[in-house]
């Protein structure tokens, strides 16, 4: 497929309407500023969020054409005049945001994703020059140095990409809620990009991990490949009854619409229910929370401090996601397979070798 004839200094693939169909698209990246770095993109993970932005599933907010991608791995190719942390040739990553105010309470705590004045998303946001930000389905990106992460030298760049969203989205809340102690009983709802990382982290920490899924065919992967302790088919009432009041924590990584009550019943009193997926609606009976003294917490990716901590932790302990590498030309097909729940467990686009 040929690129759009419009002038531009960056090549990418974009969705141009709510069909989400992606095709070649050429556009302008902004000029590098004094505090910016320019990154040659080598790999980009494919997240369900990419599908939501491409198909306008967030409710009328997508600005077309949209270039998705927020699990970006690459190499520094240029640095601004004031940049001291990075040099040309460094291996780096970019996650879900590329800017924030840098002076509010949240930014001061390195929780930039929750910036009080509003973060700038990696795609579909408004950049410092007024242009629309475009994501990692492209050849390079320009980012303020604060929002760039160091990928350890011993960590493969294709495997690093999914950590920047899927990895930190589960690592962060499990660490925050102290669910890293050996013997802790953890439930994982949904065995996709986020869910499989929750299982991997859980098993590394010595947790007793139960996977909940509506897909019977995922049982083998859950138990044999990821080494979960138990697989529960959540559509089977008898299997669900056996789990009542048995778990210390559940991390919900499912993106489709689903009820919470059957899972809340599986928590022990004072248990913690973490929502990390992005379903359109979540319905629950508040009495289950009140009577069980249950904590319900939300968590979306992470700030710069926890993200870098997670990358270093994975490199030090040789923790890797399970990926399927694809060329950019197959990305729409990958979106369709994600919707049909047919991926094990994260697609990663080989940008360097397929986006020419």
mmCIF file of C-alpha atoms in Angstrom:
data_model
loop_
_atom_site.group_PDB
_atom_site.id
_atom_site.type_symbol
_atom_site.label_atom_id
_atom_site.label_comp_id
_atom_site.label_asym_id
_atom_site.label_seq_id
_atom_site.Cartn_x
_atom_site.Cartn_y
_atom_site.Cartn_z
ATOM 1 C CA UNK A 1 0.000 0.000 0.000
ATOM 2 C CA UNK A 2 1.261 3.473 -0.836
ATOM 3 C CA UNK A 3 1.381 6.425 1.512
ATOM 4 C CA UNK A 4 -0.956 9.391 1.352
ATOM 5 C CA UNK A 5 0.536 11.982 -0.970
ATOM 6 C CA UNK A 6 0.254 14.764 1.604
ATOM 7 C CA UNK A 7 3.557 16.240 2.716
ATOM 8 C CA UNK A 8 4.996 15.213 6.059
ATOM 9 C CA UNK A 9 8.174 14.172 7.819
ATOM 10 C CA UNK A 10 6.768 11.050 9.511
ATOM 11 C CA UNK A 11 5.208 7.878 8.133
ATOM 12 C CA UNK A 12 2.491 6.068 10.015
ATOM 13 C CA UNK A 13 -0.746 4.153 9.820
ATOM 14 C CA UNK A 14 -3.964 5.914 10.760
ATOM 15 C CA UNK A 15 -7.674 5.283 11.180
ATOM 16 C CA UNK A 16 -9.584 7.937 9.258
ATOM 17 C CA UNK A 17 -13.158 7.227 10.377
ATOM 18 C CA UNK A 18 -15.142 5.149 12.874
ATOM 19 C CA UNK A 19 -14.655 1.952 10.886
ATOM 20 C CA UNK A 20 -11.211 1.815 12.490
ATOM 21 C CA UNK A 21 -9.706 0.662 9.212
ATOM 22 C CA UNK A 22 -6.005 1.597 9.248
ATOM 23 C CA UNK A 23 -4.016 2.684 6.216
ATOM 24 C CA UNK A 24 -0.752 4.511 5.408
ATOM 25 C CA UNK A 25 -0.688 8.150 6.476
ATOM 26 C CA UNK A 26 2.051 10.756 6.265
ATOM 27 C CA UNK A 27 2.111 13.675 8.713
ATOM 28 C CA UNK A 28 4.309 16.276 10.366
ATOM 29 C CA UNK A 29 5.946 15.718 13.740
ATOM 30 C CA UNK A 30 6.595 18.949 15.619
ATOM 31 C CA UNK A 31 10.037 20.515 15.726
ATOM 32 C CA UNK A 32 12.194 19.215 18.562
ATOM 33 C CA UNK A 33 12.373 21.672 21.486
ATOM 34 C CA UNK A 34 15.201 22.340 23.938
ATOM 35 C CA UNK A 35 13.844 19.796 26.430
ATOM 36 C CA UNK A 36 12.698 17.197 23.901
ATOM 37 C CA UNK A 37 14.116 14.072 22.381
ATOM 38 C CA UNK A 38 13.323 12.490 19.044
ATOM 39 C CA UNK A 39 12.936 8.718 19.080
ATOM 40 C CA UNK A 40 13.174 6.330 16.153
ATOM 41 C CA UNK A 41 10.404 3.801 16.845
ATOM 42 C CA UNK A 42 11.390 0.150 16.485
ATOM 43 C CA UNK A 43 8.373 -1.559 18.068
ATOM 44 C CA UNK A 44 4.882 -0.714 19.274
ATOM 45 C CA UNK A 45 2.505 -2.880 21.289
ATOM 46 C CA UNK A 46 -1.142 -3.195 20.284
ATOM 47 C CA UNK A 47 -3.549 -2.400 23.113
ATOM 48 C CA UNK A 48 -7.347 -2.668 23.227
ATOM 49 C CA UNK A 49 -7.237 1.093 23.827
ATOM 50 C CA UNK A 50 -5.908 1.491 20.277
ATOM 51 C CA UNK A 51 -9.113 -0.096 19.016
ATOM 52 C CA UNK A 52 -11.245 2.153 21.205
ATOM 53 C CA UNK A 53 -9.556 5.291 19.879
ATOM 54 C CA UNK A 54 -9.614 4.065 16.284
ATOM 55 C CA UNK A 55 -13.345 3.287 16.398
ATOM 56 C CA UNK A 56 -14.395 6.241 18.544
ATOM 57 C CA UNK A 57 -15.554 3.971 21.375
ATOM 58 C CA UNK A 58 -14.746 6.569 24.024
ATOM 59 C CA UNK A 59 -17.803 8.533 22.940
ATOM 60 C CA UNK A 60 -17.200 11.181 20.307
ATOM 61 C CA UNK A 61 -13.699 12.270 21.338
ATOM 62 C CA UNK A 62 -11.529 10.760 18.588
ATOM 63 C CA UNK A 63 -9.974 13.330 16.269
ATOM 64 C CA UNK A 64 -9.525 11.765 12.850
ATOM 65 C CA UNK A 65 -7.182 10.815 11.373
ATOM 66 C CA UNK A 66 -5.845 9.096 14.490
ATOM 67 C CA UNK A 67 -2.490 7.316 14.664
ATOM 68 C CA UNK A 68 -2.780 4.920 17.642
ATOM 69 C CA UNK A 69 -0.052 3.285 19.692
ATOM 70 C CA UNK A 70 1.148 3.985 23.243
ATOM 71 C CA UNK A 71 3.484 1.063 23.984
ATOM 72 C CA UNK A 72 6.499 2.474 22.176
ATOM 73 C CA UNK A 73 10.029 1.107 22.124
ATOM 74 C CA UNK A 74 12.811 2.798 20.209
ATOM 75 C CA UNK A 75 16.188 4.510 19.995
ATOM 76 C CA UNK A 76 17.078 8.152 20.651
ATOM 77 C CA UNK A 77 18.025 9.808 17.366
ATOM 78 C CA UNK A 78 18.214 13.487 18.423
ATOM 79 C CA UNK A 79 18.226 15.476 21.681
ATOM 80 C CA UNK A 80 17.349 19.085 22.494
ATOM 81 C CA UNK A 81 19.862 21.649 23.703
ATOM 82 C CA UNK A 82 18.930 21.323 27.405
ATOM 83 C CA UNK A 83 18.696 17.525 27.525
ATOM 84 C CA UNK A 84 21.242 15.859 29.804
ATOM 85 C CA UNK A 85 19.546 12.543 30.738
ATOM 86 C CA UNK A 86 19.584 11.108 27.238
ATOM 87 C CA UNK A 87 21.994 10.769 24.366
ATOM 88 C CA UNK A 88 21.738 9.571 20.789
ATOM 89 C CA UNK A 89 21.653 5.779 20.696
ATOM 90 C CA UNK A 90 19.949 5.267 24.075
ATOM 91 C CA UNK A 91 17.252 2.577 24.152
ATOM 92 C CA UNK A 92 14.037 4.146 25.423
ATOM 93 C CA UNK A 93 10.272 3.805 25.634
ATOM 94 C CA UNK A 94 7.197 6.023 25.614
ATOM 95 C CA UNK A 95 3.928 5.118 27.322
ATOM 96 C CA UNK A 96 0.397 6.550 27.326
ATOM 97 C CA UNK A 97 1.195 10.235 27.902
ATOM 98 C CA UNK A 98 3.743 12.692 26.560
ATOM 99 C CA UNK A 99 3.181 15.783 28.692
ATOM 100 C CA UNK A 100 1.626 17.191 31.867
ATOM 101 C CA UNK A 101 1.782 20.484 33.776
ATOM 102 C CA UNK A 102 4.795 19.375 35.880
ATOM 103 C CA UNK A 103 3.865 21.614 38.822
ATOM 104 C CA UNK A 104 0.671 20.241 40.389
ATOM 105 C CA UNK A 105 0.350 17.915 43.394
ATOM 106 C CA UNK A 106 0.073 14.828 41.195
ATOM 107 C CA UNK A 107 3.034 15.711 38.984
ATOM 108 C CA UNK A 108 5.134 16.487 42.089
ATOM 109 C CA UNK A 109 4.471 12.911 43.223
ATOM 110 C CA UNK A 110 5.406 11.500 39.790
ATOM 111 C CA UNK A 111 1.759 10.605 39.134
ATOM 112 C CA UNK A 112 1.745 12.539 35.890
ATOM 113 C CA UNK A 113 -1.014 10.447 34.327
ATOM 114 C CA UNK A 114 -3.340 12.017 36.914
ATOM 115 C CA UNK A 115 -2.121 15.590 36.351
ATOM 116 C CA UNK A 116 -4.687 18.003 37.857
ATOM 117 C CA UNK A 117 -4.488 20.277 34.826
ATOM 118 C CA UNK A 118 -4.723 17.368 32.422
ATOM 119 C CA UNK A 119 -2.131 15.104 30.841
ATOM 120 C CA UNK A 120 -1.414 15.019 27.114
ATOM 121 C CA UNK A 121 -2.125 11.571 25.703
ATOM 122 C CA UNK A 122 0.380 9.991 23.330
ATOM 123 C CA UNK A 123 -2.265 10.001 20.618
ATOM 124 C CA UNK A 124 -5.351 12.143 20.116
ATOM 125 C CA UNK A 125 -4.124 14.825 22.545
ATOM 126 C CA UNK A 126 -3.114 18.431 21.957
ATOM 127 C CA UNK A 127 0.650 18.937 21.843
ATOM 128 C CA UNK A 128 2.600 22.009 22.957
ATOM 129 C CA UNK A 129 2.486 23.497 19.457
ATOM 130 C CA UNK A 130 -1.276 22.985 19.140
ATOM 131 C CA UNK A 131 -0.990 19.965 16.867
ATOM 132 C CA UNK A 132 -2.757 16.660 17.538
ATOM 133 C CA UNK A 133 -0.488 14.048 19.069
ATOM 134 C CA UNK A 134 -0.024 10.884 17.048
ATOM 135 C CA UNK A 135 1.121 7.597 18.488
ATOM 136 C CA UNK A 136 3.485 4.720 17.917
ATOM 137 C CA UNK A 137 2.119 3.266 14.687
ATOM 138 C CA UNK A 138 4.719 5.518 13.077
ATOM 139 C CA UNK A 139 8.420 5.867 12.325
ATOM 140 C CA UNK A 140 9.423 8.372 15.016
ATOM 141 C CA UNK A 141 8.068 10.527 17.846
ATOM 142 C CA UNK A 142 9.120 13.761 19.600
ATOM 143 C CA UNK A 143 8.610 13.822 23.385
ATOM 144 C CA UNK A 144 9.629 15.963 26.366
ATOM 145 C CA UNK A 145 12.478 14.141 28.101
ATOM 146 C CA UNK A 146 10.541 13.669 31.382
ATOM 147 C CA UNK A 147 8.073 11.268 29.751
ATOM 148 C CA UNK A 148 10.688 8.921 28.310
ATOM 149 C CA UNK A 149 11.758 5.664 29.989
ATOM 150 C CA UNK A 150 15.062 3.893 29.900
ATOM 151 C CA UNK A 151 14.874 0.363 28.554
ATOM 152 C CA UNK A 152 17.650 -1.661 30.231
ATOM 153 C CA UNK A 153 20.339 -2.864 27.843
ATOM 154 C CA UNK A 154 19.638 -6.530 28.560
ATOM 155 C CA UNK A 155 15.912 -6.284 27.772
ATOM 156 C CA UNK A 156 14.688 -7.021 24.216
ATOM 157 C CA UNK A 157 12.944 -3.980 22.698
ATOM 158 C CA UNK A 158 9.991 -5.953 21.310
ATOM 159 C CA UNK A 159 9.276 -7.430 24.743
ATOM 160 C CA UNK A 160 9.698 -4.048 26.446
ATOM 161 C CA UNK A 161 6.890 -2.406 24.465
ATOM 162 C CA UNK A 162 3.915 -4.128 26.195
ATOM 163 C CA UNK A 163 5.316 -3.324 29.628
ATOM 164 C CA UNK A 164 4.652 0.381 29.038
ATOM 165 C CA UNK A 165 0.890 -0.090 29.332
ATOM 166 C CA UNK A 166 -0.079 -3.708 30.021
ATOM 167 C CA UNK A 167 2.819 -4.293 32.395
ATOM 168 C CA UNK A 168 2.587 -1.190 34.565
ATOM 169 C CA UNK A 169 -1.229 -1.294 34.597
ATOM 170 C CA UNK A 170 -1.070 -4.423 36.764
ATOM 171 C CA UNK A 171 2.324 -4.058 38.440
ATOM 172 C CA UNK A 172 1.429 -0.626 39.828
ATOM 173 C CA UNK A 173 -1.788 -1.493 41.680
ATOM 174 C CA UNK A 174 -0.513 -4.818 43.009
ATOM 175 C CA UNK A 175 2.506 -3.056 44.507
ATOM 176 C CA UNK A 176 0.408 -0.129 45.753
ATOM 177 C CA UNK A 177 -2.052 -2.422 47.561
ATOM 178 C CA UNK A 178 0.751 -4.615 48.950
ATOM 179 C CA UNK A 179 -0.427 -7.689 47.066
ATOM 180 C CA UNK A 180 3.096 -8.967 46.531
ATOM 181 C CA UNK A 181 3.491 -11.121 49.645
ATOM 182 C CA UNK A 182 4.017 -14.866 49.073
ATOM 183 C CA UNK A 183 0.864 -16.870 49.681
ATOM 184 C CA UNK A 184 -1.503 -14.008 48.871
ATOM 185 C CA UNK A 185 -4.523 -15.348 46.988
ATOM 186 C CA UNK A 186 -4.955 -13.355 43.777
ATOM 187 C CA UNK A 187 -7.724 -13.596 41.204
ATOM 188 C CA UNK A 188 -7.206 -12.348 37.646
ATOM 189 C CA UNK A 189 -10.285 -11.585 35.537
ATOM 190 C CA UNK A 190 -9.527 -11.742 31.819
ATOM 191 C CA UNK A 191 -6.473 -13.389 30.307
ATOM 192 C CA UNK A 192 -5.367 -10.913 27.653
ATOM 193 C CA UNK A 193 -2.515 -8.410 27.520
ATOM 194 C CA UNK A 194 -3.000 -7.071 31.064
ATOM 195 C CA UNK A 195 -4.267 -10.291 32.586
ATOM 196 C CA UNK A 196 -1.387 -12.456 31.474
ATOM 197 C CA UNK A 197 1.078 -9.941 32.938
ATOM 198 C CA UNK A 198 -0.819 -10.054 36.257
ATOM 199 C CA UNK A 199 -0.397 -13.848 36.289
ATOM 200 C CA UNK A 200 3.309 -13.577 35.455
ATOM 201 C CA UNK A 201 3.972 -11.014 38.217
ATOM 202 C CA UNK A 202 1.831 -12.954 40.678
ATOM 203 C CA UNK A 203 3.679 -16.199 40.148
ATOM 204 C CA UNK A 204 7.046 -14.459 40.426
ATOM 205 C CA UNK A 205 6.025 -13.065 43.838
ATOM 206 C CA UNK A 206 4.830 -16.469 45.019
ATOM 207 C CA UNK A 207 1.116 -15.674 44.996
ATOM 208 C CA UNK A 208 -1.614 -18.284 44.603
ATOM 209 C CA UNK A 209 -3.149 -17.197 41.302
ATOM 210 C CA UNK A 210 -6.624 -18.019 40.013
ATOM 211 C CA UNK A 211 -7.548 -17.039 36.451
ATOM 212 C CA UNK A 212 -11.193 -16.258 35.644
ATOM 213 C CA UNK A 213 -12.130 -16.398 31.969
ATOM 214 C CA UNK A 214 -15.142 -16.861 29.717
ATOM 215 C CA UNK A 215 -12.934 -18.656 27.166
ATOM 216 C CA UNK A 216 -12.492 -22.382 27.900
ATOM 217 C CA UNK A 217 -9.641 -22.639 25.391
ATOM 218 C CA UNK A 218 -7.482 -20.372 27.575
ATOM 219 C CA UNK A 219 -7.297 -22.991 30.341
ATOM 220 C CA UNK A 220 -4.264 -24.708 28.878
ATOM 221 C CA UNK A 221 -2.337 -21.441 28.500
ATOM 222 C CA UNK A 222 -3.292 -20.284 31.992
ATOM 223 C CA UNK A 223 -2.236 -23.477 33.749
ATOM 224 C CA UNK A 224 0.585 -24.832 31.606
ATOM 225 C CA UNK A 225 2.228 -21.825 29.953
ATOM 226 C CA UNK A 226 1.678 -19.142 32.613
ATOM 227 C CA UNK A 227 1.642 -21.590 35.551
ATOM 228 C CA UNK A 228 -1.495 -20.232 37.237
ATOM 229 C CA UNK A 229 -2.676 -22.358 40.157
ATOM 230 C CA UNK A 230 -6.313 -22.515 39.117
ATOM 231 C CA UNK A 231 -8.539 -21.790 36.120
ATOM 232 C CA UNK A 232 -12.201 -20.927 36.640
ATOM 233 C CA UNK A 233 -14.668 -20.724 33.769
ATOM 234 C CA UNK A 234 -16.646 -17.729 34.963
ATOM 235 C CA UNK A 235 -19.774 -18.782 33.050
ATOM 236 C CA UNK A 236 -19.940 -21.984 35.139
ATOM 237 C CA UNK A 237 -21.993 -21.267 38.282
ATOM 238 C CA UNK A 238 -20.686 -24.319 40.146
ATOM 239 C CA UNK A 239 -17.058 -23.356 39.575
ATOM 240 C CA UNK A 240 -17.808 -19.807 40.720
ATOM 241 C CA UNK A 241 -19.550 -21.032 43.880
ATOM 242 C CA UNK A 242 -16.415 -22.923 44.847
ATOM 243 C CA UNK A 243 -14.487 -19.632 44.894
ATOM 244 C CA UNK A 244 -16.785 -17.692 47.290
ATOM 245 C CA UNK A 245 -14.825 -15.766 49.953
ATOM 246 C CA UNK A 246 -11.514 -17.354 48.964
ATOM 247 C CA UNK A 247 -9.396 -14.511 47.543
ATOM 248 C CA UNK A 248 -7.487 -11.598 49.063
ATOM 249 C CA UNK A 249 -7.467 -9.546 45.872
ATOM 250 C CA UNK A 250 -8.926 -9.574 42.386
ATOM 251 C CA UNK A 251 -7.492 -7.554 39.519
ATOM 252 C CA UNK A 252 -10.061 -7.105 36.760
ATOM 253 C CA UNK A 253 -8.382 -6.792 33.366
ATOM 254 C CA UNK A 254 -11.408 -7.471 31.153
ATOM 255 C CA UNK A 255 -12.479 -4.843 28.622
ATOM 256 C CA UNK A 256 -15.916 -6.177 27.705
ATOM 257 C CA UNK A 257 -19.109 -5.363 29.616
ATOM 258 C CA UNK A 258 -19.475 -7.760 32.571
ATOM 259 C CA UNK A 259 -21.100 -7.852 36.032
ATOM 260 C CA UNK A 260 -18.943 -7.432 39.134
ATOM 261 C CA UNK A 261 -21.133 -9.214 41.684
ATOM 262 C CA UNK A 262 -20.034 -12.803 40.874
ATOM 263 C CA UNK A 263 -16.404 -11.776 41.376
ATOM 264 C CA UNK A 264 -17.002 -9.625 44.449
ATOM 265 C CA UNK A 265 -18.496 -12.712 46.082
ATOM 266 C CA UNK A 266 -15.134 -14.440 45.614
ATOM 267 C CA UNK A 267 -13.320 -11.954 47.847
ATOM 268 C CA UNK A 268 -12.688 -12.503 51.514
ATOM 269 C CA UNK A 269 -13.986 -9.806 53.886
ATOM 270 C CA UNK A 270 -11.685 -6.735 53.602
ATOM 271 C CA UNK A 271 -10.583 -7.903 50.166
ATOM 272 C CA UNK A 272 -9.467 -5.567 47.373
ATOM 273 C CA UNK A 273 -11.015 -5.375 43.904
ATOM 274 C CA UNK A 274 -8.803 -3.557 41.378
ATOM 275 C CA UNK A 275 -10.229 -2.401 38.055
ATOM 276 C CA UNK A 276 -7.514 -2.089 35.398
ATOM 277 C CA UNK A 277 -9.469 -2.963 32.261
ATOM 278 C CA UNK A 278 -11.742 -0.501 30.498
ATOM 279 C CA UNK A 279 -15.253 -1.950 30.149
ATOM 280 C CA UNK A 280 -17.969 0.469 28.990
ATOM 281 C CA UNK A 281 -20.140 -0.187 32.074
ATOM 282 C CA UNK A 282 -19.609 -1.984 35.381
ATOM 283 C CA UNK A 283 -22.639 -2.859 37.519
ATOM 284 C CA UNK A 284 -22.444 -3.969 41.122
ATOM 285 C CA UNK A 285 -24.516 -4.417 44.261
ATOM 286 C CA UNK A 286 -23.197 -1.880 46.805
ATOM 287 C CA UNK A 287 -24.259 -4.115 49.703
ATOM 288 C CA UNK A 288 -21.575 -6.600 48.682
ATOM 289 C CA UNK A 289 -18.973 -3.882 49.173
ATOM 290 C CA UNK A 290 -20.484 -2.568 52.397
ATOM 291 C CA UNK A 291 -21.093 -5.910 54.096
ATOM 292 C CA UNK A 292 -17.771 -7.344 52.975
ATOM 293 C CA UNK A 293 -15.776 -4.181 53.764
ATOM 294 C CA UNK A 294 -14.442 -4.474 50.226
ATOM 295 C CA UNK A 295 -12.133 -1.874 48.712
ATOM 296 C CA UNK A 296 -12.797 -1.135 45.037
ATOM 297 C CA UNK A 297 -9.899 0.672 43.382
ATOM 298 C CA UNK A 298 -9.202 1.887 39.876
ATOM 299 C CA UNK A 299 -5.823 1.969 38.214
ATOM 300 C CA UNK A 300 -4.738 3.137 34.775
ATOM 301 C CA UNK A 301 -1.092 2.732 33.723
ATOM 302 C CA UNK A 302 1.352 4.585 35.984
ATOM 303 C CA UNK A 303 3.419 7.696 36.549
ATOM 304 C CA UNK A 304 7.022 8.017 35.474
ATOM 305 C CA UNK A 305 8.525 6.727 38.725
ATOM 306 C CA UNK A 306 6.565 3.458 38.985
ATOM 307 C CA UNK A 307 6.906 2.803 35.245
ATOM 308 C CA UNK A 308 10.699 3.023 35.345
ATOM 309 C CA UNK A 309 10.723 0.910 38.519
ATOM 310 C CA UNK A 310 8.678 -1.762 36.746
ATOM 311 C CA UNK A 311 10.947 -1.792 33.681
ATOM 312 C CA UNK A 312 14.035 -2.210 35.861
ATOM 313 C CA UNK A 313 12.305 -4.894 37.938
ATOM 314 C CA UNK A 314 11.415 -6.913 34.848
ATOM 315 C CA UNK A 315 14.924 -6.650 33.446
ATOM 316 C CA UNK A 316 16.577 -7.602 36.735
ATOM 317 C CA UNK A 317 14.308 -10.617 37.226
ATOM 318 C CA UNK A 318 13.979 -11.691 33.580
ATOM 319 C CA UNK A 319 10.214 -11.211 33.511
ATOM 320 C CA UNK A 320 8.843 -11.113 29.975
ATOM 321 C CA UNK A 321 5.411 -10.771 28.365
ATOM 322 C CA UNK A 322 4.197 -13.328 25.829
ATOM 323 C CA UNK A 323 3.965 -11.639 22.445
ATOM 324 C CA UNK A 324 3.175 -12.212 18.787
ATOM 325 C CA UNK A 325 5.197 -9.981 16.455
ATOM 326 C CA UNK A 326 3.462 -8.670 13.332
ATOM 327 C CA UNK A 327 4.240 -6.249 10.492
ATOM 328 C CA UNK A 328 2.308 -2.971 10.405
ATOM 329 C CA UNK A 329 0.391 -4.228 7.377
ATOM 330 C CA UNK A 330 -1.405 -6.764 9.605
ATOM 331 C CA UNK A 331 -2.432 -4.348 12.354
ATOM 332 C CA UNK A 332 -6.110 -4.058 11.387
ATOM 333 C CA UNK A 333 -6.345 -7.836 11.302
ATOM 334 C CA UNK A 334 -4.741 -7.856 14.753
ATOM 335 C CA UNK A 335 -7.404 -5.423 16.006
ATOM 336 C CA UNK A 336 -10.104 -7.771 14.735
ATOM 337 C CA UNK A 337 -8.512 -10.766 16.463
ATOM 338 C CA UNK A 338 -8.241 -8.856 19.742
ATOM 339 C CA UNK A 339 -11.959 -8.081 19.565
ATOM 340 C CA UNK A 340 -12.626 -11.790 18.979
ATOM 341 C CA UNK A 341 -10.365 -12.700 21.911
ATOM 342 C CA UNK A 342 -7.959 -14.636 19.693
ATOM 343 C CA UNK A 343 -4.562 -13.259 20.746
ATOM 344 C CA UNK A 344 -1.935 -14.869 22.994
ATOM 345 C CA UNK A 345 -1.312 -12.449 24.590
ATOM 346 C CA UNK A 346 -0.013 -9.177 23.136
ATOM 347 C CA UNK A 347 0.589 -8.198 19.529
ATOM 348 C CA UNK A 348 3.720 -6.134 18.945
ATOM 349 C CA UNK A 349 4.296 -4.329 15.648
ATOM 350 C CA UNK A 350 7.784 -4.558 14.165
ATOM 351 C CA UNK A 351 7.831 -0.920 13.067
ATOM 352 C CA UNK A 352 11.508 -0.818 12.119
ATOM 353 C CA UNK A 353 11.318 -3.616 9.557
ATOM 354 C CA UNK A 354 7.816 -3.175 8.171
ATOM 355 C CA UNK A 355 7.047 0.561 8.071
ATOM 356 C CA UNK A 356 9.158 1.781 5.189
#
